[in-house]
Every structure is written in C-alpha cells, then in structure tokens.
XYZ file of N, CA, C and O in Angstrom:
564
model
N -21.391 25.930 -24.757
C -21.511 24.992 -23.651
C -20.511 25.389 -22.568
O -19.322 25.546 -22.843
N -20.948 25.545 -21.317
C -20.032 25.943 -20.247
C -19.085 24.799 -19.890
O -19.425 23.622 -20.064
N -17.886 25.136 -19.397
C -16.938 24.081 -19.019
C -17.478 23.295 -17.831
O -18.301 23.801 -17.062
N -17.036 22.050 -17.678
C -17.491 21.262 -16.534
C -17.097 21.942 -15.220
O -16.122 22.685 -15.161
N -17.871 21.685 -14.188
C -17.622 22.328 -12.898
C -16.253 22.008 -12.337
O -15.636 22.848 -11.676
N -15.735 20.819 -12.568
C -14.445 20.451 -12.004
C -13.271 20.939 -12.854
O -12.126 20.787 -12.472
N -13.515 21.550 -14.003
C -12.447 22.003 -14.885
C -11.642 23.134 -14.263
O -10.447 23.257 -14.510
N -12.263 23.961 -13.445
C -11.553 25.087 -12.849
C -10.557 24.633 -11.791
O -9.598 25.326 -11.502
N -10.772 23.469 -11.216
C -9.895 22.997 -10.156
C -8.551 22.530 -10.674
O -7.533 22.722 -10.032
N -8.527 21.887 -11.819
C -7.277 21.350 -12.351
C -7.382 21.204 -13.860
O -8.382 20.679 -14.360
N -6.339 21.597 -14.574
C -6.363 21.408 -16.020
C -6.236 19.935 -16.411
O -6.453 19.562 -17.548
N -5.891 19.066 -15.458
C -5.702 17.646 -15.729
C -6.991 16.848 -15.564
O -6.994 15.645 -15.720
N -8.090 17.515 -15.260
C -9.350 16.829 -15.007
C -10.254 16.821 -16.236
O -11.444 16.656 -16.118
N -9.710 17.000 -17.428
C -10.530 17.146 -18.625
C -11.121 15.859 -19.167
O -12.138 15.885 -19.833
N -10.491 14.725 -18.931
C -10.977 13.469 -19.498
C -12.197 12.959 -18.730
O -12.306 13.148 -17.527
N -13.081 12.302 -19.439
C -14.279 11.732 -18.819
C -14.534 10.346 -19.384
O -13.981 9.966 -20.405
N -15.367 9.597 -18.689
C -15.813 8.304 -19.185
C -14.724 7.259 -19.232
O -13.837 7.210 -18.382
N -14.789 6.431 -20.277
C -13.870 5.304 -20.414
C -12.426 5.770 -20.577
O -11.506 5.130 -20.062
N -12.229 6.872 -21.263
C -10.866 7.403 -21.457
C -10.252 7.771 -20.113
O -9.066 7.522 -19.867
N -11.025 8.370 -19.207
C -10.532 8.735 -17.885
C -10.143 7.484 -17.106
O -9.103 7.429 -16.469
N -10.983 6.443 -17.179
C -10.679 5.194 -16.488
C -9.406 4.555 -17.028
O -8.583 4.045 -16.260
N -9.240 4.588 -18.323
C -8.044 4.034 -18.951
C -6.799 4.802 -18.501
O -5.790 4.207 -18.119
N -6.889 6.136 -18.534
C -5.766 6.968 -18.076
C -5.448 6.693 -16.611
O -4.282 6.550 -16.238
N -6.484 6.620 -15.773
C -6.286 6.377 -14.344
C -5.600 5.036 -14.113
O -4.713 4.913 -13.257
N -5.984 4.023 -14.870
C -5.368 2.701 -14.739
C -3.876 2.769 -15.043
O -3.049 2.254 -14.283
N -3.505 3.428 -16.131
C -2.092 3.500 -16.504
C -1.305 4.416 -15.566
O -0.125 4.165 -15.299
N -1.924 5.469 -15.031
C -1.264 6.288 -14.011
C -1.011 5.462 -12.758
O 0.028 5.592 -12.103
N -1.956 4.602 -12.415
C -1.796 3.736 -11.250
C -0.653 2.750 -11.447
O 0.150 2.527 -10.532
N -0.579 2.151 -12.620
C 0.545 1.248 -12.916
C 1.872 1.988 -12.855
O 2.865 1.453 -12.345
N 1.882 3.208 -13.355
C 3.092 4.035 -13.287
C 3.477 4.305 -11.833
O 4.653 4.246 -11.467
N 2.478 4.588 -10.997
C 2.746 4.821 -9.582
C 3.334 3.603 -8.899
O 4.273 3.716 -8.097
N 2.798 2.422 -9.211
C 3.358 1.191 -8.641
C 4.801 0.981 -9.093
O 5.670 0.621 -8.291
N 5.068 1.229 -10.368
C 6.433 1.071 -10.887
C 7.385 2.077 -10.243
O 8.514 1.727 -9.868
N 6.919 3.319 -10.088
C 7.759 4.339 -9.453
C 8.045 3.991 -7.995
O 9.171 4.162 -7.519
N 7.035 3.517 -7.298
C 7.235 3.125 -5.901
C 8.241 1.990 -5.812
O 9.135 2.001 -4.956
N 8.120 1.011 -6.695
C 9.042 -0.118 -6.664
C 10.463 0.332 -7.006
O 11.430 -0.134 -6.410
N 10.596 1.257 -7.935
C 11.908 1.712 -8.377
C 12.589 2.611 -7.342
O 13.800 2.520 -7.141
N 11.817 3.472 -6.669
C 12.429 4.513 -5.833
C 12.277 4.306 -4.327
O 12.930 5.014 -3.564
N 11.437 3.407 -3.898
C 11.167 3.254 -2.466
C 11.611 1.877 -1.983
O 10.968 0.865 -2.262
N 12.719 1.831 -1.232
C 13.222 0.543 -0.757
C 12.242 -0.119 0.215
O 12.105 -1.351 0.220
N 11.552 0.670 1.039
C 10.575 0.088 1.962
C 9.461 -0.603 1.191
O 9.002 -1.688 1.585
N 9.023 -0.013 0.087
C 7.970 -0.639 -0.729
C 8.469 -1.952 -1.313
O 7.736 -2.948 -1.327
N 9.725 -1.988 -1.774
C 10.278 -3.235 -2.311
C 10.330 -4.316 -1.227
O 10.015 -5.483 -1.491
N 10.701 -3.926 -0.009
C 10.738 -4.894 1.091
C 9.335 -5.426 1.389
O 9.143 -6.621 1.632
N 8.355 -4.542 1.362
C 6.986 -4.959 1.650
C 6.411 -5.798 0.516
O 5.612 -6.709 0.762
N 6.805 -5.534 -0.717
C 6.386 -6.376 -1.833
C 6.996 -7.773 -1.670
O 6.329 -8.783 -1.925
N 8.252 -7.842 -1.227
C 8.879 -9.143 -0.980
C 8.135 -9.897 0.118
O 7.901 -11.112 0.004
N 7.753 -9.191 1.168
C 6.967 -9.811 2.238
C 5.623 -10.294 1.698
O 5.175 -11.404 2.010
N 4.987 -9.486 0.866
C 3.708 -9.860 0.266
C 3.860 -11.079 -0.644
O 2.969 -11.932 -0.707
N 4.999 -11.185 -1.334
C 5.237 -12.325 -2.216
C 5.315 -13.636 -1.433
O 5.031 -14.705 -1.978
N 5.660 -13.550 -0.167
C 5.690 -14.737 0.688
C 4.330 -14.958 1.347
O 3.789 -16.075 1.351
N 3.763 -13.886 1.911
C 2.547 -14.029 2.709
C 1.293 -14.285 1.880
O 0.417 -15.045 2.316
N 1.163 -13.664 0.720
C -0.063 -13.845 -0.067
C -0.259 -15.296 -0.524
O -1.345 -15.853 -0.327
N 0.750 -15.942 -1.099
C 0.544 -17.365 -1.434
C 0.297 -18.225 -0.186
O -0.525 -19.148 -0.219
N 0.979 -17.894 0.906
C 0.790 -18.639 2.148
C -0.652 -18.528 2.637
O -1.220 -19.502 3.138
N -1.251 -17.364 2.472
C -2.640 -17.166 2.899
C -3.585 -18.104 2.160
O -4.621 -18.485 2.699
N -3.235 -18.506 0.944
C -4.099 -19.392 0.163
C -3.782 -20.870 0.388
O -4.549 -21.737 -0.022
N -2.662 -21.152 1.042
C -2.283 -22.535 1.326
C -2.767 -22.966 2.710
O -3.098 -24.129 2.917
N -2.810 -22.018 3.636
C -3.188 -22.349 5.004
C -4.643 -22.792 5.093
O -5.507 -22.305 4.364
N -4.891 -23.693 6.030
C -6.250 -24.180 6.265
C -6.976 -23.208 7.194
O -6.983 -23.376 8.409
N -7.532 -22.162 6.602
C -8.295 -21.171 7.364
C -9.636 -20.948 6.668
O -9.797 -21.273 5.485
N -10.572 -20.397 7.402
C -11.889 -20.090 6.838
C -11.763 -18.976 5.795
O -10.814 -18.185 5.836
N -12.708 -18.913 4.877
C -12.650 -17.862 3.846
C -12.559 -16.438 4.419
O -11.807 -15.616 3.900
N -13.288 -16.161 5.487
C -13.233 -14.827 6.089
C -11.846 -14.565 6.665
O -11.306 -13.456 6.537
N -11.254 -15.565 7.267
C -9.895 -15.414 7.802
C -8.889 -15.192 6.677
O -7.967 -14.390 6.807
N -9.084 -15.888 5.561
C -8.201 -15.707 4.398
C -8.288 -14.264 3.884
O -7.276 -13.639 3.572
N -9.492 -13.731 3.840
C -9.676 -12.339 3.408
C -8.954 -11.390 4.367
O -8.315 -10.421 3.935
N -9.033 -11.652 5.654
C -8.346 -10.800 6.632
C -6.829 -10.901 6.492
O -6.122 -9.890 6.608
N -6.318 -12.093 6.241
C -4.871 -12.254 6.042
C -4.409 -11.485 4.807
O -3.431 -10.729 4.859
N -5.120 -11.661 3.702
C -4.766 -10.961 2.458
C -4.949 -9.457 2.626
O -4.096 -8.657 2.221
N -6.053 -9.059 3.242
C -6.328 -7.634 3.436
C -5.274 -6.936 4.280
O -4.905 -5.788 4.000
N -4.763 -7.616 5.300
C -3.734 -6.990 6.143
C -2.447 -6.760 5.357
O -1.761 -5.756 5.561
N -2.127 -7.666 4.440
C -0.935 -7.496 3.597
C -1.146 -6.344 2.619
O -0.267 -5.476 2.458
N -2.310 -6.315 1.979
C -2.597 -5.241 1.015
C -2.670 -3.878 1.706
O -2.279 -2.864 1.121
N -3.150 -3.869 2.955
C -3.210 -2.611 3.699
C -1.812 -2.038 3.924
O -1.600 -0.828 3.815
N -0.845 -2.899 4.215
C 0.537 -2.431 4.394
C 1.038 -1.790 3.103
O 1.654 -0.711 3.139
N 0.773 -2.418 1.972
C 1.211 -1.849 0.692
C 0.517 -0.514 0.417
O 1.155 0.456 -0.027
N -0.771 -0.459 0.703
C -1.541 0.765 0.485
C -1.020 1.918 1.347
O -0.795 3.027 0.847
N -0.797 1.648 2.623
C -0.319 2.711 3.522
C 1.086 3.140 3.113
O 1.418 4.332 3.170
N 1.918 2.213 2.660
C 3.261 2.575 2.201
C 3.189 3.485 0.977
O 3.953 4.447 0.864
N 2.275 3.203 0.056
C 2.121 4.069 -1.110
C 1.694 5.478 -0.695
O 2.222 6.475 -1.209
N 0.748 5.566 0.229
C 0.309 6.882 0.710
C 1.423 7.601 1.460
O 1.637 8.804 1.281
N 2.144 6.869 2.297
C 3.257 7.463 3.040
C 4.329 7.978 2.073
O 4.843 9.088 2.242
N 4.639 7.193 1.063
C 5.646 7.615 0.079
C 5.184 8.842 -0.694
O 5.988 9.716 -1.024
N 3.885 8.915 -0.990
C 3.390 10.088 -1.719
C 3.467 11.344 -0.858
O 3.807 12.420 -1.357
N 3.180 11.224 0.424
C 3.314 12.371 1.335
C 4.777 12.803 1.400
O 5.091 14.002 1.315
N 5.674 11.843 1.542
C 7.100 12.176 1.611
C 7.581 12.853 0.332
O 8.338 13.820 0.381
N 7.131 12.353 -0.819
C 7.541 12.957 -2.091
C 7.023 14.385 -2.209
O 7.738 15.286 -2.664
N 5.777 14.611 -1.798
C 5.212 15.961 -1.865
C 5.955 16.908 -0.929
O 6.244 18.061 -1.296
N 6.279 16.439 0.258
C 7.020 17.272 1.211
C 8.403 17.587 0.656
O 8.875 18.729 0.740
N 9.078 16.591 0.095
C 10.408 16.822 -0.479
C 10.342 17.758 -1.681
O 11.277 18.512 -1.938
N 9.240 17.731 -2.419
C 9.066 18.637 -3.561
C 8.980 20.081 -3.096
O 9.500 20.988 -3.729
N 8.323 20.272 -1.947
C 8.177 21.621 -1.392
C 9.535 22.178 -0.985
O 9.838 23.335 -1.219
N 10.348 21.349 -0.384
C 11.675 21.786 0.035
C 12.325 20.747 0.920
O 11.654 20.047 1.678
N 13.651 20.650 0.828
C 14.382 19.664 1.603
C 14.856 20.214 2.945
O 15.429 19.478 3.744
N 14.628 21.503 3.190
C 15.021 22.071 4.475
C 14.116 21.521 5.580
O 12.979 21.156 5.349
N 14.664 21.458 6.787
C 13.904 20.929 7.913
C 12.886 21.962 8.383
O 13.224 23.110 8.647
N 11.637 21.533 8.451
C 10.559 22.383 8.939
C 9.693 21.535 9.842
O 9.465 20.361 9.567
N 9.175 22.112 10.903
C 8.424 21.319 11.877
C 7.164 20.696 11.269
O 6.801 19.579 11.617
N 6.509 21.377 10.351
C 5.315 20.808 9.725
C 5.677 19.681 8.750
O 4.953 18.694 8.640
N 6.813 19.834 8.052
C 7.279 18.760 7.167
C 7.631 17.529 7.985
O 7.273 16.403 7.623
N 8.307 17.747 9.103
C 8.658 16.639 9.989
C 7.399 15.969 10.529
O 7.305 14.741 10.578
N 6.426 16.773 10.913
C 5.178 16.219 11.439
C 4.493 15.352 10.385
O 4.039 14.246 10.682
N 4.414 15.846 9.156
C 3.761 15.084 8.086
C 4.477 13.757 7.843
O 3.836 12.710 7.716
N 5.804 13.795 7.799
C 6.560 12.570 7.575
C 6.439 11.612 8.759
O 6.318 10.392 8.579
N 6.473 12.142 9.964
C 6.341 11.294 11.156
C 4.954 10.670 11.248
O 4.811 9.518 11.657
N 3.932 11.417 10.858
C 2.573 10.856 10.857
C 2.447 9.732 9.828
O 1.804 8.704 10.090
N 3.060 9.894 8.673
C 3.065 8.825 7.681
C 3.793 7.598 8.190
O 3.356 6.462 7.990
N 4.897 7.821 8.886
C 5.644 6.715 9.473
C 4.825 6.016 10.556
O 4.833 4.782 10.663
N 4.105 6.788 11.349
C 3.239 6.207 12.384
C 2.134 5.365 11.750
O 1.785 4.291 12.265
N 1.586 5.826 10.635
C 0.564 5.054 9.931
C 1.133 3.711 9.471
O 0.457 2.676 9.554
N 2.380 3.720 9.013
C 3.026 2.466 8.613
C 3.200 1.540 9.808
O 2.980 0.325 9.698
N 3.577 2.090 10.943
C 3.747 1.281 12.147
C 2.430 0.616 12.537
O 2.391 -0.579 12.860
N 1.337 1.357 12.479
C 0.018 0.811 12.811
C -0.364 -0.295 11.817
O -0.857 -1.360 12.214
N -0.121 -0.066 10.520
C -0.458 -1.071 9.510
C 0.368 -2.343 9.709
O -0.155 -3.456 9.594
N 1.650 -2.189 10.026
C 2.498 -3.359 10.261
C 2.098 -4.087 11.542
O 2.135 -5.324 11.592
N 1.698 -3.336 12.578
C 1.233 -3.967 13.817
C -0.043 -4.771 13.549
O -0.205 -5.883 14.061
N -0.943 -4.219 12.744
C -2.166 -4.934 12.385
C -1.836 -6.203 11.605
O -2.434 -7.257 11.837
N -0.884 -6.125 10.680
C -0.453 -7.294 9.922
C 0.077 -8.371 10.868
O -0.323 -9.540 10.780
N 0.948 -7.984 11.777
C 1.529 -8.932 12.722
C 0.461 -9.570 13.600
O 0.433 -10.797 13.769
N -0.422 -8.761 14.118
C -1.498 -9.266 14.972
C -2.422 -10.215 14.205
O -2.753 -11.311 14.683
N -2.817 -9.818 13.014
C -3.718 -10.639 12.196
C -3.081 -11.985 11.864
O -3.705 -13.036 12.009
N -1.840 -11.946 11.434
C -1.165 -13.190 11.057
C -0.870 -14.049 12.277
O -0.951 -15.284 12.191
N -0.525 -13.450 13.401
C -0.247 -14.236 14.609
C -1.504 -14.967 15.077
O -1.453 -16.156 15.419
N -2.630 -14.270 15.072
C -3.869 -14.868 15.579
C -4.476 -15.856 14.583
O -4.876 -16.959 14.952
N -4.545 -15.469 13.313
C -5.247 -16.296 12.331
C -4.357 -17.353 11.672
O -4.810 -18.467 11.399
N -3.118 -17.007 11.392
C -2.249 -17.945 10.678
C -1.339 -18.723 11.622
O -0.800 -19.756 11.223
N -1.166 -18.219 12.831
C -0.278 -18.891 13.785
C -0.634 -20.347 14.021
O 0.201 -21.245 13.793
N -1.849 -20.648 14.481
C -2.204 -22.049 14.740
C -2.095 -22.964 13.507
O -1.504 -24.043 13.612
N -2.603 -22.568 12.338
C -2.426 -23.454 11.176
C -0.955 -23.642 10.778
O -0.561 -24.714 10.332
N -0.146 -22.592 10.955
C 1.276 -22.711 10.638
C 1.956 -23.696 11.584
O 2.771 -24.519 11.148
N 1.627 -23.601 12.874
C 2.197 -24.528 13.849
C 1.784 -25.958 13.503
O 2.610 -26.880 13.525
N 0.527 -26.158 13.148
C 0.042 -27.486 12.773
C 0.742 -27.987 11.511
O 1.096 -29.179 11.422
N 0.949 -27.095 10.559
C 1.606 -27.471 9.313
C 3.050 -27.888 9.574
O 3.509 -28.920 9.081
N 3.762 -27.098 10.360
C 5.161 -27.402 10.674
C 5.250 -28.672 11.534
O 6.094 -29.524 11.293
N 4.363 -28.796 12.512
C 4.377 -29.980 13.372
C 4.071 -31.234 12.560
O 4.657 -32.292 12.796
N 3.166 -31.129 11.616
C 2.820 -32.268 10.774
C 3.952 -32.713 9.870
O 4.090 -33.905 9.577
N 4.771 -31.776 9.426
C 5.894 -32.136 8.554
C 7.072 -32.663 9.346
O 7.906 -33.365 8.816
N 7.143 -32.328 10.638
C 8.257 -32.786 11.465
C 8.008 -34.154 12.074
O 8.931 -34.836 12.471
N 6.730 -34.540 12.171
C 6.408 -35.841 12.757
C 6.687 -36.953 11.746
O 6.470 -36.772 10.540
N 7.133 -38.107 12.244
C 7.422 -39.236 11.318
C 6.170 -39.843 10.753
O 5.117 -39.790 11.199
C-alpha cells in the first residue's frame, strides 16, 4: 500500500480520523497554555475577555449584536495567538535584527492593532448605549 499523499510533506501528519482529532485538540490546549504562560499580551487580553464576555451576555442587546460583541473579543484572542506564533517562529530562526524579521513582526503587530480597533468600535457602537442606560439606571433614585 503506498503512503498517503500528505506523508511526504511532514512526518507528523501520520495520524488520521478520530485519533488525529484527539491529538489536535490536546495540541490546541497546549498552545493555549503556552500562550498564557509565555505571552503577557495574551494574559492581558484574556483578562479583558474575562470582563467583556460575561458583560456581553448581561447587556440588553439583540442576539446578533451579542454575537458581534463576543466575536470581536474572540477575534482579538485569535489574532494574538497568530501574532505570537509568527514571533516565536521568527525568534527560532534567529534573534539578530533582519529587515524581513522586523517586517513579519510589525505586520503581526499591525494585525493586533486592527483587531483591537474593531473590538473598540464594536463595543462602543453596540454596547455603549446599553451600558449608559445600565449605569444611568443604577445611579437614579
């Protein structure tokens, strides 16, 4: 029986089916743990998510708006994970300054800026009015 077509690309691609899914799940959990342990920006964004995600479910917004609020928070975490992986790969190649390494890191940083701007815009537009109403309601006698 000939080897699978994807076997030549990587020796780590041998698992298939349910075993592959199980391995992928645990690799993903490992990645989240590594990001939390080694990336201070990821820890800060997880702290922000710990505040914003429950708030998204408390605010009086439409279901579609709730999805957008939650999605904007998850997008920040996702882009941070990708940015951290690019930085780790670049650092693995070498710690010396190179214009292409700088470009890759700066592009990852720019992606984070865009994701954070989207989060701010989404929350300002969708959560701003309900938050103001919530705060105003608690301050009134």
